[in-house]
Each structure stands twice: as structure tokens, then as C-alpha cells.
Tab-separated table of C-alpha atoms in Angstrom:
chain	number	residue	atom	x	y	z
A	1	UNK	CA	32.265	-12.762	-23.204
A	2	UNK	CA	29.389	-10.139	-23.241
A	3	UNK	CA	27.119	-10.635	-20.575
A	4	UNK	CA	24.291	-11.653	-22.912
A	5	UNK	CA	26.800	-14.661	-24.192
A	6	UNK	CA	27.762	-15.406	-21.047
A	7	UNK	CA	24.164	-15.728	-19.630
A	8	UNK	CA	22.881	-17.959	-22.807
A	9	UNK	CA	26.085	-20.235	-22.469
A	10	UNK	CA	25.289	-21.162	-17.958
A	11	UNK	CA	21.677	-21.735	-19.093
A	12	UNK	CA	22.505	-24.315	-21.508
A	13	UNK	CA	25.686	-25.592	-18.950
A	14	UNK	CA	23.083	-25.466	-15.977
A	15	UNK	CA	25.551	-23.374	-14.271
A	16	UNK	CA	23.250	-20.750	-13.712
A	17	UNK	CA	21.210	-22.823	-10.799
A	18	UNK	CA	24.445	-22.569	-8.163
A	19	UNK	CA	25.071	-18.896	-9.055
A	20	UNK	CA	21.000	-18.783	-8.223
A	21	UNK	CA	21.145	-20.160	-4.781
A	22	UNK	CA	24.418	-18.394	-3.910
A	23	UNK	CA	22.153	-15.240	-4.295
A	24	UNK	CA	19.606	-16.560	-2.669
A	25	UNK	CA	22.027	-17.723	0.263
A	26	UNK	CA	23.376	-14.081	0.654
A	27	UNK	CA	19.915	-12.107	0.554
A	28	UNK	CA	18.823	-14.705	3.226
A	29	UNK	CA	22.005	-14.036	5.220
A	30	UNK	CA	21.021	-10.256	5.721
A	31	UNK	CA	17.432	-10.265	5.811
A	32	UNK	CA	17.297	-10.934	9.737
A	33	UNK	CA	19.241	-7.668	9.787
A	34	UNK	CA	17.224	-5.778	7.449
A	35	UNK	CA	14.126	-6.494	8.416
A	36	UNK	CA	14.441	-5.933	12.277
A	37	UNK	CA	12.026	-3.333	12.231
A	38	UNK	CA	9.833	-4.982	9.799
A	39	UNK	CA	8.990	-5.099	6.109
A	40	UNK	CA	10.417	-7.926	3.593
A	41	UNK	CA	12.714	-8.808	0.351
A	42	UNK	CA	11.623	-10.047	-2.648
A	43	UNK	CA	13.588	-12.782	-4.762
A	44	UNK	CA	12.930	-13.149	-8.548
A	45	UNK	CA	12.206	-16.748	-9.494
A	46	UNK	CA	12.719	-17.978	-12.881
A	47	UNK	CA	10.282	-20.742	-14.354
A	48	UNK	CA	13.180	-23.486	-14.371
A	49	UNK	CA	13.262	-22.863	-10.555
A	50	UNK	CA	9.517	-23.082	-10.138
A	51	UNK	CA	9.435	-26.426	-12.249
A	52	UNK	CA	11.938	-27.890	-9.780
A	53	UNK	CA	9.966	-30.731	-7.738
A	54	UNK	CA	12.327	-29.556	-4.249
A	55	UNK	CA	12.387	-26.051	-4.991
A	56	UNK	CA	9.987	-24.549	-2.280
A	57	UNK	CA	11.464	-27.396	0.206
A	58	UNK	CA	14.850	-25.834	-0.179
A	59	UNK	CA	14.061	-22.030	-0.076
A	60	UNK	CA	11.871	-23.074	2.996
A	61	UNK	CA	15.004	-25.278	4.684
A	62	UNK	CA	17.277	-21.991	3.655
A	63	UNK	CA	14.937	-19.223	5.506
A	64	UNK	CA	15.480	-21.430	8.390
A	65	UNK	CA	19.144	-21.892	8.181
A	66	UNK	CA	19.202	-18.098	8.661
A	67	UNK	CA	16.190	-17.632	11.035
A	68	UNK	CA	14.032	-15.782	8.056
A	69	UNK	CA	10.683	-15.542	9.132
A	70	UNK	CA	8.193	-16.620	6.416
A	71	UNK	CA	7.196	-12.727	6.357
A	72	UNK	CA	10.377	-11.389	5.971
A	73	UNK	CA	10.693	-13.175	2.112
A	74	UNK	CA	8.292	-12.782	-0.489
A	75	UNK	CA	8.758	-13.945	-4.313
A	76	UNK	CA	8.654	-12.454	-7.286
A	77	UNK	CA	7.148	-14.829	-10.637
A	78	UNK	CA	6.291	-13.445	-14.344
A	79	UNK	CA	3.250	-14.297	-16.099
A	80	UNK	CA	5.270	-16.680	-18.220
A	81	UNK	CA	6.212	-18.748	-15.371
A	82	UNK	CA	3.217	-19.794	-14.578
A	83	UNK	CA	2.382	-21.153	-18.405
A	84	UNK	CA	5.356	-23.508	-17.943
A	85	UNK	CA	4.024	-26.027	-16.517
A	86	UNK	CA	1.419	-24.813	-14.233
A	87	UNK	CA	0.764	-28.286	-12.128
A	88	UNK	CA	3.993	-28.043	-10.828
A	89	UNK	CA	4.016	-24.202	-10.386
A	90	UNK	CA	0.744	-24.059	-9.099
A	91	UNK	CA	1.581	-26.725	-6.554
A	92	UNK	CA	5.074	-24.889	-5.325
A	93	UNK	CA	3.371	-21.960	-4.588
A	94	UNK	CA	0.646	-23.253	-2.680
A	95	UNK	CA	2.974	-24.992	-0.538
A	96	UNK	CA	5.095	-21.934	-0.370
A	97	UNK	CA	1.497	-19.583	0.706
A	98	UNK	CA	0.942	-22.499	3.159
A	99	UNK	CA	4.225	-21.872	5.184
A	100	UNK	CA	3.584	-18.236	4.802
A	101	UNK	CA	5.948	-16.855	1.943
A	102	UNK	CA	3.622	-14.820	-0.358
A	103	UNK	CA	4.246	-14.684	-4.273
A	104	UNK	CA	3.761	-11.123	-6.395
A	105	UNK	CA	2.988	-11.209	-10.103
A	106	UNK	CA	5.594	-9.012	-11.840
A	107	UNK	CA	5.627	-6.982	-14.713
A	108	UNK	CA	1.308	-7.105	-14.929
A	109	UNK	CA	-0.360	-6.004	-18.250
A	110	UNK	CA	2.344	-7.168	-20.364
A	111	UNK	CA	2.049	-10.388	-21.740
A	112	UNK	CA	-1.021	-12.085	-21.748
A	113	UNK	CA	-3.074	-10.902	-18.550
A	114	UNK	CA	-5.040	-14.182	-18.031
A	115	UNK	CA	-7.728	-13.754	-15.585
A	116	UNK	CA	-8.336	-17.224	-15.199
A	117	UNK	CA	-4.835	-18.059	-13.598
A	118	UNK	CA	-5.237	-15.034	-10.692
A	119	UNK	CA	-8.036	-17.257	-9.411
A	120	UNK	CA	-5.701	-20.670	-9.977
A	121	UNK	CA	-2.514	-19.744	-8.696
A	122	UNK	CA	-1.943	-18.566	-5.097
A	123	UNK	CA	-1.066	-15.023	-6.115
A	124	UNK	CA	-0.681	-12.315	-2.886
A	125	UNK	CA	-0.501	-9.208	-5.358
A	126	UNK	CA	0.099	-7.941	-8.580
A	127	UNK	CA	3.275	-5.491	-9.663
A	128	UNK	CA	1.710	-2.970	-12.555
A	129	UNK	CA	4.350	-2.671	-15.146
A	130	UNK	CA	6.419	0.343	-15.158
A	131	UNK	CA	5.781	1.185	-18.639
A	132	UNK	CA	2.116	2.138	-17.489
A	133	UNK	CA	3.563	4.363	-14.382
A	134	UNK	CA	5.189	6.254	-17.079
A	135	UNK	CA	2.575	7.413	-19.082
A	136	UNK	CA	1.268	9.605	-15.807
A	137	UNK	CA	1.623	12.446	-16.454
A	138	UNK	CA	1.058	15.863	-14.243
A	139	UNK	CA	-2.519	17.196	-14.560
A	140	UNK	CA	-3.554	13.909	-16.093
A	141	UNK	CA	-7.391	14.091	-14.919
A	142	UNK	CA	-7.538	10.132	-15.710
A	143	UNK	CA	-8.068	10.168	-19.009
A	144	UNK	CA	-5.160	9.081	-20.673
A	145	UNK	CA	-3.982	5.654	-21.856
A	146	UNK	CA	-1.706	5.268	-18.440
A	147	UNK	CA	-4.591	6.541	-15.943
A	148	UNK	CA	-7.542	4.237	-17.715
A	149	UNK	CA	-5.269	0.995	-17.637
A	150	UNK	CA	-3.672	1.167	-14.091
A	151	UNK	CA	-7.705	1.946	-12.613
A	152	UNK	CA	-8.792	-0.843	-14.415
A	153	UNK	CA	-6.191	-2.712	-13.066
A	154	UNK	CA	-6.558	-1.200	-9.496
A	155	UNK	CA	-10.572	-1.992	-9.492
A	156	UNK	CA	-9.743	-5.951	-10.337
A	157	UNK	CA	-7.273	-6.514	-7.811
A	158	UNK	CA	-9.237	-5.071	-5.544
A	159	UNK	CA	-12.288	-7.189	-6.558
A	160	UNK	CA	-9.565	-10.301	-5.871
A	161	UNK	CA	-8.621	-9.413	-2.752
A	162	UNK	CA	-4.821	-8.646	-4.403
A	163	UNK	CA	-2.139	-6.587	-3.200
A	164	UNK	CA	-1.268	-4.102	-5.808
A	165	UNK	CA	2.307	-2.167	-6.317
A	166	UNK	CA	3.580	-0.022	-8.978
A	167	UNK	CA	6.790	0.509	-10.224
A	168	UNK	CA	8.787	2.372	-11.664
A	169	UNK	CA	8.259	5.975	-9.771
A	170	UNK	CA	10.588	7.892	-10.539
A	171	UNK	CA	8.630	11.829	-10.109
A	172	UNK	CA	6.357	12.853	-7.407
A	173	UNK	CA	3.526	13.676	-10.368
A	174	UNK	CA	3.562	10.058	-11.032
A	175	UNK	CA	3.238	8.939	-7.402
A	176	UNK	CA	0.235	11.880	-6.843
A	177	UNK	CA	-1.329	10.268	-9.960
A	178	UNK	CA	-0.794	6.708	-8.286
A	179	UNK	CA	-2.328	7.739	-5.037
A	180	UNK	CA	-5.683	9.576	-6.590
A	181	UNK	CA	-6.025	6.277	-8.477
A	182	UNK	CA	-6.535	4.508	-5.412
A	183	UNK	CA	-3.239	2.314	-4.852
A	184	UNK	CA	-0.884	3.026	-1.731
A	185	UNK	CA	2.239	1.019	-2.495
A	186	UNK	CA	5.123	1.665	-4.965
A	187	UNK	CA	8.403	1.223	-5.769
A	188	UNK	CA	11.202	3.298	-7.763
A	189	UNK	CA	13.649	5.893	-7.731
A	190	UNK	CA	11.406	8.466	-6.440
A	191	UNK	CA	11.788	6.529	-2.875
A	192	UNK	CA	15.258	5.077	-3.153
A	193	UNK	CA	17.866	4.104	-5.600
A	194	UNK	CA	19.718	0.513	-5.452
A	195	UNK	CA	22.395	0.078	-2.412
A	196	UNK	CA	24.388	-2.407	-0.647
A	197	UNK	CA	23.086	-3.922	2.257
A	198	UNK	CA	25.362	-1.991	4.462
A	199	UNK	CA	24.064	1.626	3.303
A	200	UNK	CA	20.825	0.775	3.623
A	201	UNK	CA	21.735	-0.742	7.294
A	202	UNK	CA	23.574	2.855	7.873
A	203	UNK	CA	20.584	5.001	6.909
């Protein structure tokens, strides 16, 4: 099967929720080690996780299984995810702030952009879409399409007391762009490239 079959056939099984927690089991396992000296991991949560009653009850009773402090994890949710049912999502992720794991809205600027649920949901930061990071170009004096969005976006976190992370670097122009726009955190090639636990535990 090609992995797109493969992937529509364990979401209509339900076989994709074990395969899930396996993951989650294994990035739990090493986070003690990786984050001796501080900083975190983010997990990707899917709406069909966030609609699950137990869900934040056992993430929470898996950190502790492998001595994760609450600071060490943070999660990762889409703007659709929190459409789905936002009762339930809004509750999981108020319980999960209240132990201390934070949540980042992914992907931002993409779909619909809702100011209404940054104030309703119990959002740390927001992650501004890559495809924005891309339009920066060198000598961009902030007037093009890329510059104008990722300000705007910049000036209402800020006004919201959110985190704010780009992604996507991949050239230093984009991350001097980044920086003279105001924001301080980013993510992307530029920085590092995916490894295995154990390289980035050698480096």
C-alpha cells in the first residue's frame, strides 16, 4: 500500500490511536535525556486525540511514567482542531495549561485565523506558517506581502501576551528579516536538520 492508502485505511480501522501513543511513549522515553540542560519537545495532536474525554489524563500519567517535567513537553494543535468540538478541546487544554504543559497553534494564517478562539482557548503561542517565512526575501525593507503579514501577526501576539515562532528558515536573509520584524524564535533548516535522538545526544 502507498502510504496515503495505508494512512486512510488505520483511520477508518482506529489503528492509528496505538501507533499514536507508541510515539508518544518513545519521545517521552528520551526527553529526560534531551532536555537535561533545558528546553522542550513538541508532540503534534490530531483533533480525534483532543476530542478524547481521557486524553490529557493519559499524556499527563505518561510524562510521569518517564519523569517528564510538565516543561519539558509542549503540544502542537491546528486551527482545525479546535473547530471540532471546541467544549471538549477547550476543556483538555485548560487542564493540560493547569498542570503546566503549554499548547502552540501551528501552521497560523492559514485557514481561518479566528481571533475570537486565541482569547477562548488556552493558547501559549502561535507557529507563523512557513509559507509566509518564504516570501522574505534579502533587502526586503518590509514591504512585501511576507514582511506586512508576519508584523501584523507579530504586533497581535504580542498584544495577547503569545509566544510567537516561525518556521520554516531555511537562509540566514530570512532569519535577519525575522529578527528586524521583531520575533526571536524560529525553527528550520537554517538551525538544524531532522536527527535521531542519539545524534542530537552526540552533538
Amino acid at each position: 500500500l502507498a502510504p496515503g492508502e495505508f494512512i486512510a485505511i488505520a483511520e477508518e480501522t482506529g489503528s492509528l490511536e496505538p501507533m499514536d501513543w507508541q510515539l508518544y511513549d518513545l519521545v517521552c522515553a528520551d526527553l529526560p535525556r534531551l532536555c537535561r540542560s533545558g528546553g522542550y519537545a513538541t508532540l503534534n495532536v490530531s483533533p480525534r486525540h483532543l476530542r478524547a474525554p481521557d486524553f490529557d489524563q493519559r499524556l499527563l500519567a505518561l510524562m510521569s511514567r518517564h519523569a517528564v517535567k510538565p516543561g519539558q513537553l509542549r503540544l502542537e494543535v491546528t486551527e482545525g482542531a479546535l473547530l471540532e468540538q471546541p467544549e471538549l478541546v477547550q476543556g483538555c487544554l485548560g487542564r493540560l495549561r493547569d498542570a503546566g504543559v503549554l499548547t502552540l497553534l501551528d501552521d497560523f494564517g492559514t485557514g481561518y485565523s479566528s481571533l475570537s478562539y486565541l482569547h477562548r482557548f488556552a493558547l501559549h503561542g502561535l507557529k507563523v506558517d512557513r509559507s509566509f517565512v518564504a516570501e522574505l526575501r534579502e533587502g526586503d525593507t518590509g514591504s512585501g506581502s511576507g514582511s506586512t503579514i508576519v508584523r501584523a501577526i507579530q504586533l497581535m501576539a504580542q498584544s495577547l501576551g503569545l509566544e510567537v515562532i516561525a518556521e520554516g528558515i531555511e537562509t540566514q536573509e530570512q532569519s535577519e528579516q525575522l529578527r528586524h520584524l521583531g520575533l526571536s524564535l524560529g525553527q528550520g533548516y537554517l538551525f538544524a536538520k531532522p536527527a535521531s535522538a542519539a545524534e542530537v545526544l552526540a552533538r
